[in-house]
Short mmCIF file of C-alpha atoms in Angstrom, two decimals:
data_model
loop_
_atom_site.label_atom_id
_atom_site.label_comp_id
_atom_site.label_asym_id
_atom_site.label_seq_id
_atom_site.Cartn_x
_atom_site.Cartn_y
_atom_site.Cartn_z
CA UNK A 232 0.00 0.00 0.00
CA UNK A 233 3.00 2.46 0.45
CA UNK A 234 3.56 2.41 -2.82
CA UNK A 235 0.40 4.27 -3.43
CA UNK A 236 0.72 6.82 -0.80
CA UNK A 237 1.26 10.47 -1.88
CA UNK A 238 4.32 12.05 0.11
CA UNK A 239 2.14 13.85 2.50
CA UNK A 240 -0.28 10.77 3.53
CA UNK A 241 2.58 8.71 4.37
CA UNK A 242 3.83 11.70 6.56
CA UNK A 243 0.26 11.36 8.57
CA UNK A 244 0.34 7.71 8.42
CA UNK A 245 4.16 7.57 9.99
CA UNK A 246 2.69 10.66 12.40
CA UNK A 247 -0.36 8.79 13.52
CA UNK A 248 1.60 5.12 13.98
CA UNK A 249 4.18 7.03 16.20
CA UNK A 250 1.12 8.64 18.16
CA UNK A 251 -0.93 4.98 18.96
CA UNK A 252 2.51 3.17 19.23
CA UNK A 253 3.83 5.87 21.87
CA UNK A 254 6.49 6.66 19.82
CA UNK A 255 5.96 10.27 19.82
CA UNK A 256 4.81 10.87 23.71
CA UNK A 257 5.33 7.75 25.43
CA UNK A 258 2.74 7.81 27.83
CA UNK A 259 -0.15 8.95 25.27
CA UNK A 260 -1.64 6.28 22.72
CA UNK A 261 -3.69 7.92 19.61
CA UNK A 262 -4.33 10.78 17.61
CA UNK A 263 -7.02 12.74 16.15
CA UNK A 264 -6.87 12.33 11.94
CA UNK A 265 -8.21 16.12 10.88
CA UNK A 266 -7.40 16.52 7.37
CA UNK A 267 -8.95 18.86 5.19
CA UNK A 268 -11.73 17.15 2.78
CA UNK A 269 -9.96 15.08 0.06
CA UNK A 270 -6.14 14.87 0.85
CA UNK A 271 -7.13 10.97 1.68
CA UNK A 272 -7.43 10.21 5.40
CA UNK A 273 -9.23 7.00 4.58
CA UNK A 274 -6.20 5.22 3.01
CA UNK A 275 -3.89 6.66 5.58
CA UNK A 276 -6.00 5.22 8.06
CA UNK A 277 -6.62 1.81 6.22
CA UNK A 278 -3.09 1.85 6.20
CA UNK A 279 -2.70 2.50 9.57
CA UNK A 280 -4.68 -0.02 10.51
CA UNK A 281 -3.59 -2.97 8.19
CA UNK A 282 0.30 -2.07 9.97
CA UNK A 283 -0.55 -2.44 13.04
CA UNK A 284 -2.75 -5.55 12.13
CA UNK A 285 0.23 -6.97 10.62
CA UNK A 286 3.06 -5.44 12.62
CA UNK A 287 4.22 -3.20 15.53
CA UNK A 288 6.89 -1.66 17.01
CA UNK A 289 8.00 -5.16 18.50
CA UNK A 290 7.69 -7.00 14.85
CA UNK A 291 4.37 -8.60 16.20
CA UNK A 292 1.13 -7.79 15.48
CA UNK A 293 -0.38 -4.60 17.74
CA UNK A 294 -4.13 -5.11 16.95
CA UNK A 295 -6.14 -8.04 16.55
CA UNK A 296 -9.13 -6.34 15.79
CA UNK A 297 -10.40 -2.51 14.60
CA UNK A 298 -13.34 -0.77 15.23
CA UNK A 299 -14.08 2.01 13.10
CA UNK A 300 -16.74 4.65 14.48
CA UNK A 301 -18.43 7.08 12.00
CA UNK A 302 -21.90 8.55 10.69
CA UNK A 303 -24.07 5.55 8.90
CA UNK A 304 -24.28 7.42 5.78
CA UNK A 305 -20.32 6.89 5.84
CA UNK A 306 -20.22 2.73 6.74
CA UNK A 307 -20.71 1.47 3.02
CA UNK A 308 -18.08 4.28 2.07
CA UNK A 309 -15.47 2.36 4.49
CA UNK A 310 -16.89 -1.29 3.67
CA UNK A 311 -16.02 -0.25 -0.02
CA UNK A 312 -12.37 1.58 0.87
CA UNK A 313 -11.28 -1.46 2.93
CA UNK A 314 -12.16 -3.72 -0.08
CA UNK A 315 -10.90 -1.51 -2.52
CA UNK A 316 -7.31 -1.56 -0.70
CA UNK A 317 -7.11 -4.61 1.23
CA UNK A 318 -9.52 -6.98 -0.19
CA UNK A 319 -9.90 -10.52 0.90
CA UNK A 320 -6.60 -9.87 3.44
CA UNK A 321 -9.17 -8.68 6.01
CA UNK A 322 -12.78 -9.44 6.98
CA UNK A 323 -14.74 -6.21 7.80
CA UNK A 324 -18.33 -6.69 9.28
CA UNK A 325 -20.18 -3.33 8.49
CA UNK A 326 -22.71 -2.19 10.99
CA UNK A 327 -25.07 0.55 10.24
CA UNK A 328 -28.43 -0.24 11.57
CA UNK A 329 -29.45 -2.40 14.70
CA UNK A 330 -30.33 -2.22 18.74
CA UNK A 331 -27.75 -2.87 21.22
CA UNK A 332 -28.54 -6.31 21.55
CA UNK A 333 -28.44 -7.28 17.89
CA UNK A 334 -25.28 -5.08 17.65
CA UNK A 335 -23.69 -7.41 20.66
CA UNK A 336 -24.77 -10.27 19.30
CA UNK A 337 -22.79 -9.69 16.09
CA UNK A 338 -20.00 -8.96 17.75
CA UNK A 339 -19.90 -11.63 20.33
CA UNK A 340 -19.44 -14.32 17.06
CA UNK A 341 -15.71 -14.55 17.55
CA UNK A 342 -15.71 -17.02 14.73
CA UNK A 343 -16.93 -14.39 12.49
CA UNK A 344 -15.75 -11.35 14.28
CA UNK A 345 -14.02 -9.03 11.83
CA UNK A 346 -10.54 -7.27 11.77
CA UNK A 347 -12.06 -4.13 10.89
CA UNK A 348 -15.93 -3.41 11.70
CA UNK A 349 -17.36 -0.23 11.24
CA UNK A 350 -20.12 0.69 13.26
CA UNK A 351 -22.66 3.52 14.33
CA UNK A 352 -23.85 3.16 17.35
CA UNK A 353 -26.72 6.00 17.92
CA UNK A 354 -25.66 7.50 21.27
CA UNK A 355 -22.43 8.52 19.34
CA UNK A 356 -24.32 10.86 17.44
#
């Protein structure tokens, strides 16, 4: 995927890895991704999260899993982006509509439990 990375995304992707790693302030684990419209914060962030599903600081894997919060109108948008650039190396489990319980229930399926979900819960609104 670096490959495809304009100069300044990888910049935010290597900014945002040393902010959840605690490279940058060591006792402070993420970052706020605040891009202006268009300069590609989903790939960085797809990016992001397919290193540190892969590998960390320690040459192990960081994350097992990812959940990615946003508006509903948005879930497809990421369900499409994380095909689009990582294909059948993941398995996302998009979540746009549901109660708690059904929500749960989803989630508690380790067997089928996603890397990536994306989800909208409402009280995040």
């Amino acid at each position: 995927m670096s490959a495809v990375l304009r100069p300044h995304q990888r910049e935010g992707v290597k900014f945002m890895y040393d902010c959840v790693t605690g490279v940058r302030i060591p006792s402070a684990h993420g970052c706020i991704m605040a891009d202006e419209m268009g300069l590609g914060k989903t790939l960085q962030c797809i990016t992001l999260m397919w290193t540190l599903l892969r590998q960390g600081p320690d040459a192990k894997p960081t994350l097992n899993k990812t959940v990615i919060v946003c508006p509903s109108s948005l879930v497809k948008n990421w369900d499409k982006e994380i095909r689009k650039w990582l294909g059948g190396r993941v398995n996302a489990l998009p979540v746009d509509s549901g109660g708690k319980d059904e929500i749960d229930r989803n989630l508690g399926l380790s067997d089928i439990l996603s890397d990536i979900s994306g989800s909208l819960y409402s009280f995040c609104r």
